[in-house]
Amino acid sequence: MPEQPKIVADIGLVIYPDSQLAAVYGLTDLFRIASEISEAQAQSRPTAIRVSHWRRDPVDGVIGCVYDSHPGQPHKLSHLIAPPSLIMPEKMQSMSGFSGWLLDHHAGGATICSVCAGAFVLGEAGLLDGREVTTHWAFAEELARRFPTIRVDVDRIMIDDGDVITAGGILAWTDLGLSLVERFMGPSIMLDTARFLLADPPGRTQQPYRHFLPRRDHGDLAILRSQHWMHATSAKEVSVPELARRAELEERTFLRRFRKATGLRPTEYAQQIRISKAREALELSNRSVEQIAWQVGYSDPSAFRRLFQRVTGLTPNEYRQRFGVN
């Protein structure tokens, strides 16, 4: 009879209302593949990752196990993962029913993890207070607003704080899952698992995927007029006096209100508009970087390249290679 594998991690996946089941089952499959690779390569006792799914009963509120890859053994959960949500954070139901359960496991030594909007589940439990965390770049503002004691860094795909791990985008469950495989099974098993899944190993950033989402719901109609003008002209020529004139405000008042409304200075806002236009041109055209730089308002291609890399994390040519459709 073959020797039973040694369980090196006991990972629970939290199925909350409207959670993304693709991530739940994707992580389940990822850990299973890693365990099977470990078993195939083992020269002594193989290792495995135990995976379970946990759901809150809508009637009695009890959180119970609804799937277990290694049933029949008592659980000592080493990690709990809150997956992404299928809906926008502002529409998510209250997750307070999971808070006490997560806190109890955290107090018992479990590492609590989130992917994308799963950070809101951890935030509601108070597990993110005072921490630096990440989430999907489009949800960062709402996360920071709802939980003002945390520091949100959306340039990073994953932030490992020891007892709490947060991962960024919707598909960042692959980064989290592979990182845990590397931790418990070693880099060789992790890389073989990534190759089998045709997934990039951990270490990416969110920068290349982030797009400019300007604030327009701030209620300052004077600033909104200047924003509309900047977008209509692609921000090729930005003059604070002209923007203030269009907003019908004194320059100092305009600058103060613009920063308050948008979170950016006018020059920073203009840069974001220009870089967004440059991204689009790199994705959809074969024009040279020099032509695109000129088209979006930069006469110095070198300065454009430096700014583009600072904003996206990639050079213009690297961005085109990754995202170009031609």
Short mmCIF file of C-alpha atoms in Angstrom, two decimals:
data_model
loop_
_atom_site.label_atom_id
_atom_site.label_comp_id
_atom_site.label_asym_id
_atom_site.label_seq_id
_atom_site.Cartn_x
_atom_site.Cartn_y
_atom_site.Cartn_z
CA MET A 1 0.00 0.00 0.00
CA PRO A 2 1.56 3.37 -1.03
CA GLU A 3 2.53 5.69 1.78
CA GLN A 4 0.01 8.45 2.44
CA PRO A 5 1.32 11.93 1.59
CA LYS A 6 2.37 14.29 4.34
CA ILE A 7 -0.02 17.27 4.59
CA VAL A 8 2.19 20.36 4.54
CA ALA A 9 -0.62 22.94 4.55
CA ASP A 10 -4.34 22.90 5.40
CA ILE A 11 -5.90 25.64 3.27
CA GLY A 12 -9.54 26.72 3.53
CA LEU A 13 -11.31 28.69 0.79
CA VAL A 14 -14.13 30.96 1.97
CA ILE A 15 -17.25 30.88 -0.21
CA TYR A 16 -19.08 34.09 0.69
CA PRO A 17 -22.13 35.50 -1.16
CA ASP A 18 -21.27 36.38 -4.78
CA SER A 19 -17.69 35.13 -4.44
CA GLN A 20 -15.98 34.09 -7.66
CA LEU A 21 -16.23 30.32 -7.86
CA ALA A 22 -13.74 30.26 -10.73
CA ALA A 23 -11.07 31.36 -8.24
CA VAL A 24 -12.25 28.85 -5.61
CA TYR A 25 -12.10 25.92 -8.02
CA GLY A 26 -9.01 27.29 -9.75
CA LEU A 27 -7.09 27.34 -6.48
CA THR A 28 -8.44 23.89 -5.64
CA ASP A 29 -7.11 22.57 -8.95
CA LEU A 30 -3.79 24.42 -8.59
CA PHE A 31 -3.09 22.87 -5.19
CA ARG A 32 -4.18 19.44 -6.46
CA ILE A 33 -1.82 19.70 -9.47
CA ALA A 34 1.05 20.74 -7.20
CA SER A 35 0.34 17.80 -4.89
CA GLU A 36 0.26 15.36 -7.81
CA ILE A 37 3.54 16.75 -9.19
CA SER A 38 5.06 16.39 -5.72
CA GLU A 39 3.86 12.80 -5.51
CA ALA A 40 5.24 11.95 -8.97
CA GLN A 41 8.64 13.42 -8.15
CA ALA A 42 8.93 12.21 -4.54
CA GLN A 43 11.89 10.01 -3.71
CA SER A 44 10.63 9.49 -0.17
CA ARG A 45 7.29 10.33 1.42
CA PRO A 46 5.32 12.67 -0.90
CA THR A 47 3.75 15.91 0.30
CA ALA A 48 0.30 17.34 -0.37
CA ILE A 49 -1.76 20.44 0.29
CA ARG A 50 -5.15 19.84 1.85
CA VAL A 51 -7.91 22.07 0.44
CA SER A 52 -11.35 22.65 1.89
CA HIS A 53 -14.29 24.95 1.08
CA TRP A 54 -16.21 26.76 3.82
CA ARG A 55 -19.68 28.28 3.50
CA ARG A 56 -22.02 30.03 5.94
CA ASP A 57 -25.43 28.40 6.25
CA PRO A 58 -28.07 31.04 5.38
CA VAL A 59 -30.51 29.67 7.97
CA ASP A 60 -28.54 29.11 11.16
CA GLY A 61 -25.44 31.17 10.25
CA VAL A 62 -23.06 28.30 11.06
CA ILE A 63 -19.93 28.18 8.91
CA GLY A 64 -19.22 24.63 7.83
CA CYS A 65 -17.02 22.62 5.48
CA VAL A 66 -18.73 21.76 2.19
CA TYR A 67 -15.74 20.18 0.41
CA ASP A 68 -12.55 18.53 1.65
CA SER A 69 -9.74 17.07 -0.47
CA HIS A 70 -8.66 14.87 2.47
CA PRO A 71 -11.84 14.06 4.42
CA GLY A 72 -11.88 12.16 7.67
CA GLN A 73 -9.11 14.07 9.42
CA PRO A 74 -9.66 16.92 11.89
CA HIS A 75 -8.87 20.37 10.50
CA LYS A 76 -6.08 22.61 11.71
CA LEU A 77 -6.39 25.33 9.11
CA SER A 78 -3.05 26.94 8.31
CA HIS A 79 -4.49 29.41 5.77
CA LEU A 80 -7.88 30.86 4.92
CA ILE A 81 -8.40 32.60 1.57
CA ALA A 82 -11.21 35.04 0.71
CA PRO A 83 -11.49 34.93 -3.12
CA PRO A 84 -12.57 37.75 -5.46
CA SER A 85 -16.17 38.90 -5.72
CA LEU A 86 -18.29 38.79 -8.87
CA ILE A 87 -19.81 42.18 -8.07
CA MET A 88 -18.40 45.63 -7.36
CA PRO A 89 -17.39 46.26 -3.73
CA GLU A 90 -20.08 48.86 -3.13
CA LYS A 91 -22.72 46.20 -3.90
CA MET A 92 -21.20 43.45 -1.76
CA GLN A 93 -23.27 42.21 1.14
CA SER A 94 -22.01 42.67 4.68
CA MET A 95 -19.53 39.94 5.54
CA SER A 96 -19.77 40.45 9.28
CA GLY A 97 -21.05 36.87 9.63
CA PHE A 98 -17.54 35.67 8.72
CA SER A 99 -15.67 38.16 10.91
CA GLY A 100 -15.66 36.29 14.21
CA TRP A 101 -14.83 33.01 12.50
CA LEU A 102 -11.87 34.55 10.65
CA LEU A 103 -10.62 36.26 13.81
CA ASP A 104 -10.82 33.01 15.77
CA HIS A 105 -8.73 31.17 13.18
CA HIS A 106 -6.29 34.08 12.97
CA ALA A 107 -5.90 34.01 16.75
CA GLY A 108 -5.28 30.27 16.48
CA GLY A 109 -2.34 30.79 14.13
CA ALA A 110 -3.91 30.70 10.66
CA THR A 111 -2.67 33.07 7.97
CA ILE A 112 -5.62 34.98 6.49
CA CYS A 113 -5.42 35.78 2.77
CA SER A 114 -7.50 37.70 0.25
CA VAL A 115 -7.63 38.07 -3.51
CA CYS A 116 -8.95 41.23 -5.19
CA ALA A 117 -12.24 42.31 -3.53
CA GLY A 118 -11.75 39.61 -0.91
CA ALA A 119 -9.81 42.33 0.91
CA PHE A 120 -13.16 43.84 1.90
CA VAL A 121 -14.03 40.62 3.76
CA LEU A 122 -10.77 40.89 5.72
CA GLY A 123 -11.27 44.61 6.25
CA GLU A 124 -14.72 44.10 7.75
CA ALA A 125 -13.19 41.63 10.22
CA GLY A 126 -10.64 44.26 11.30
CA LEU A 127 -7.73 42.14 10.05
CA LEU A 128 -6.31 44.92 7.86
CA ASP A 129 -6.25 47.75 10.41
CA GLY A 130 -2.96 49.65 10.24
CA ARG A 131 -1.55 47.40 7.52
CA GLU A 132 -0.25 47.95 4.01
CA VAL A 133 -2.45 45.93 1.65
CA THR A 134 -3.31 45.52 -2.01
CA THR A 135 -6.47 44.88 -3.98
CA HIS A 136 -7.62 45.34 -7.57
CA TRP A 137 -6.49 48.77 -8.78
CA ALA A 138 -10.09 49.74 -9.59
CA PHE A 139 -11.19 49.05 -5.99
CA ALA A 140 -8.34 50.81 -4.18
CA GLU A 141 -10.14 54.09 -3.59
CA GLU A 142 -13.23 52.40 -2.14
CA LEU A 143 -11.12 50.14 0.10
CA ALA A 144 -9.19 53.12 1.47
CA ARG A 145 -12.41 55.09 1.99
CA ARG A 146 -14.17 52.29 3.81
CA PHE A 147 -11.20 51.34 6.01
CA PRO A 148 -9.25 54.57 6.58
CA THR A 149 -6.56 53.08 8.84
CA ILE A 150 -5.08 50.89 6.10
CA ARG A 151 -2.52 51.85 3.44
CA VAL A 152 -3.38 50.63 -0.05
CA ASP A 153 -0.59 49.91 -2.56
CA VAL A 154 -2.01 48.78 -5.90
CA ASP A 155 1.33 48.73 -7.71
CA ARG A 156 2.01 45.32 -6.16
CA ILE A 157 0.25 42.10 -7.07
CA MET A 158 0.80 40.62 -3.62
CA ILE A 159 1.75 41.89 -0.16
CA ASP A 160 2.84 39.26 2.34
CA ASP A 161 2.55 40.61 5.87
CA GLY A 162 3.23 37.26 7.52
CA ASP A 163 -0.08 36.54 9.19
CA VAL A 164 -2.09 38.38 6.52
CA ILE A 165 -1.52 38.16 2.75
CA THR A 166 -3.39 40.28 0.21
CA ALA A 167 -3.29 39.78 -3.56
CA GLY A 168 -4.38 42.28 -6.19
CA GLY A 169 -6.25 41.61 -9.43
CA ILE A 170 -9.06 39.17 -10.16
CA LEU A 171 -6.64 36.52 -11.47
CA ALA A 172 -4.05 37.16 -8.76
CA TRP A 173 -5.22 33.93 -7.14
CA THR A 174 -2.61 32.27 -9.37
CA ASP A 175 0.14 34.41 -7.79
CA LEU A 176 -1.12 33.66 -4.29
CA GLY A 177 -1.56 29.95 -4.97
CA LEU A 178 1.86 29.54 -6.57
CA SER A 179 3.51 31.51 -3.76
CA LEU A 180 1.98 29.14 -1.20
CA VAL A 181 3.09 26.13 -3.25
CA GLU A 182 6.62 27.52 -3.30
CA ARG A 183 6.50 28.10 0.46
CA PHE A 184 5.38 24.57 1.32
CA MET A 185 6.73 22.46 -1.54
CA GLY A 186 9.70 24.42 -2.83
CA PRO A 187 10.52 26.41 -5.99
CA SER A 188 10.88 23.36 -8.22
CA ILE A 189 7.30 22.14 -7.60
CA MET A 190 6.02 25.72 -7.93
CA LEU A 191 7.72 26.22 -11.31
CA ASP A 192 6.49 22.87 -12.62
CA THR A 193 2.96 23.76 -11.51
CA ALA A 194 3.20 27.18 -13.21
CA ARG A 195 4.45 25.55 -16.43
CA PHE A 196 1.62 23.04 -16.40
CA LEU A 197 -0.93 25.84 -15.95
CA LEU A 198 0.84 28.12 -18.48
CA ALA A 199 0.86 30.76 -15.74
CA ASP A 200 3.53 33.32 -14.92
CA PRO A 201 5.41 32.62 -11.69
CA PRO A 202 4.80 35.12 -8.84
CA GLY A 203 6.56 38.47 -8.96
CA ARG A 204 4.44 40.51 -11.37
CA THR A 205 3.14 44.01 -10.65
CA GLN A 206 -0.24 45.61 -11.35
CA GLN A 207 1.29 48.69 -12.97
CA PRO A 208 0.99 47.56 -16.62
CA TYR A 209 -2.69 46.70 -16.11
CA ARG A 210 -3.78 49.85 -14.33
CA HIS A 211 -5.77 52.38 -16.30
CA PHE A 212 -6.64 55.93 -15.43
CA LEU A 213 -10.06 56.19 -13.79
CA PRO A 214 -10.60 59.90 -13.18
CA ARG A 215 -12.89 60.98 -10.39
CA ARG A 216 -15.97 62.69 -11.78
CA ASP A 217 -18.47 62.14 -8.96
CA HIS A 218 -16.91 64.71 -6.60
CA GLY A 219 -19.73 67.24 -7.04
CA ASP A 220 -17.51 70.24 -7.90
CA LEU A 221 -19.03 71.41 -11.17
CA ALA A 222 -16.38 74.04 -11.78
CA ILE A 223 -13.61 71.44 -11.64
CA LEU A 224 -15.68 69.03 -13.71
CA ARG A 225 -15.81 71.64 -16.52
CA SER A 226 -12.02 71.81 -16.58
CA GLN A 227 -11.76 68.01 -16.55
CA HIS A 228 -14.11 67.76 -19.54
CA TRP A 229 -12.00 70.27 -21.44
CA MET A 230 -8.77 68.39 -20.67
CA HIS A 231 -10.22 65.13 -21.93
CA ALA A 232 -11.73 66.76 -25.03
CA THR A 233 -8.34 68.23 -25.99
CA SER A 234 -6.38 65.10 -24.91
CA ALA A 235 -4.56 67.39 -22.45
CA LYS A 236 -2.01 68.30 -25.12
CA GLU A 237 -1.69 71.85 -23.84
CA VAL A 238 -2.35 72.36 -20.16
CA SER A 239 -2.19 75.85 -18.73
CA VAL A 240 -3.26 76.48 -15.16
CA PRO A 241 -4.43 80.03 -15.99
CA GLU A 242 -6.56 78.67 -18.86
CA LEU A 243 -7.97 75.87 -16.70
CA ALA A 244 -8.76 78.32 -13.91
CA ARG A 245 -10.43 80.64 -16.41
CA ARG A 246 -12.63 77.83 -17.72
CA ALA A 247 -13.52 76.89 -14.14
CA GLU A 248 -14.20 80.60 -13.39
CA LEU A 249 -11.93 80.46 -10.34
CA GLU A 250 -8.84 82.20 -9.04
CA GLU A 251 -5.71 80.16 -9.79
CA ARG A 252 -4.90 79.32 -6.17
CA THR A 253 -8.52 78.39 -5.49
CA PHE A 254 -8.60 76.31 -8.67
CA LEU A 255 -5.44 74.39 -7.74
CA ARG A 256 -6.70 73.66 -4.25
CA ARG A 257 -10.14 72.52 -5.42
CA PHE A 258 -8.74 70.50 -8.35
CA ARG A 259 -6.44 68.54 -6.02
CA LYS A 260 -9.26 67.98 -3.53
CA ALA A 261 -11.70 66.83 -6.23
CA THR A 262 -9.41 64.62 -8.33
CA GLY A 263 -6.60 63.66 -5.96
CA LEU A 264 -4.07 64.96 -8.51
CA ARG A 265 -2.45 68.21 -9.57
CA PRO A 266 -3.49 69.42 -13.06
CA THR A 267 -0.09 68.46 -14.54
CA GLU A 268 -0.36 64.94 -13.06
CA TYR A 269 -3.91 64.63 -14.37
CA ALA A 270 -2.75 65.71 -17.83
CA GLN A 271 0.05 63.15 -17.75
CA GLN A 272 -2.42 60.38 -16.99
CA ILE A 273 -4.61 61.40 -19.93
CA ARG A 274 -1.62 61.49 -22.28
CA ILE A 275 -0.26 58.15 -21.12
CA SER A 276 -3.72 56.60 -21.58
CA LYS A 277 -3.72 57.85 -25.18
CA ALA A 278 -0.21 56.49 -25.66
CA ARG A 279 -1.24 53.07 -24.30
CA GLU A 280 -4.08 52.94 -26.82
CA ALA A 281 -1.77 53.88 -29.70
CA LEU A 282 0.80 51.26 -28.68
CA GLU A 283 -1.91 48.61 -28.43
CA LEU A 284 -3.69 49.36 -31.70
CA SER A 285 -1.18 50.91 -34.10
CA ASN A 286 2.27 50.32 -35.55
CA ARG A 287 3.35 53.94 -35.23
CA SER A 288 6.83 54.48 -33.84
CA VAL A 289 7.34 55.48 -30.22
CA GLU A 290 8.62 58.86 -31.42
CA GLN A 291 5.46 59.45 -33.46
CA ILE A 292 3.24 58.44 -30.54
CA ALA A 293 5.17 60.69 -28.14
CA TRP A 294 4.62 63.65 -30.47
CA GLN A 295 0.97 62.71 -31.04
CA VAL A 296 0.15 62.73 -27.31
CA GLY A 297 1.96 65.98 -26.61
CA TYR A 298 5.64 65.22 -25.87
CA SER A 299 8.32 66.76 -28.08
CA ASP A 300 11.09 64.88 -26.27
CA PRO A 301 10.77 61.09 -26.86
CA SER A 302 13.30 60.34 -24.11
CA ALA A 303 11.23 62.24 -21.54
CA PHE A 304 8.11 60.44 -22.80
CA ARG A 305 9.79 57.03 -22.40
CA ARG A 306 10.85 57.81 -18.84
CA LEU A 307 7.37 59.01 -17.87
CA PHE A 308 5.67 56.06 -19.58
CA GLN A 309 7.86 53.58 -17.70
CA ARG A 310 7.27 55.37 -14.40
CA VAL A 311 3.49 55.15 -14.85
CA THR A 312 3.19 51.64 -16.34
CA GLY A 313 6.31 49.85 -15.10
CA LEU A 314 7.23 48.99 -18.71
CA THR A 315 9.04 50.75 -21.54
CA PRO A 316 6.82 51.64 -24.52
CA ASN A 317 8.33 48.78 -26.57
CA GLU A 318 7.81 46.28 -23.74
CA TYR A 319 4.21 47.46 -23.37
CA ARG A 320 3.59 47.00 -27.10
CA GLN A 321 5.08 43.51 -27.05
CA ARG A 322 2.81 42.50 -24.18
CA PHE A 323 -0.45 44.21 -25.12
CA GLY A 324 -0.23 45.07 -28.83
CA VAL A 325 -2.85 43.43 -31.04
CA ASN A 326 -1.12 43.97 -34.39
#
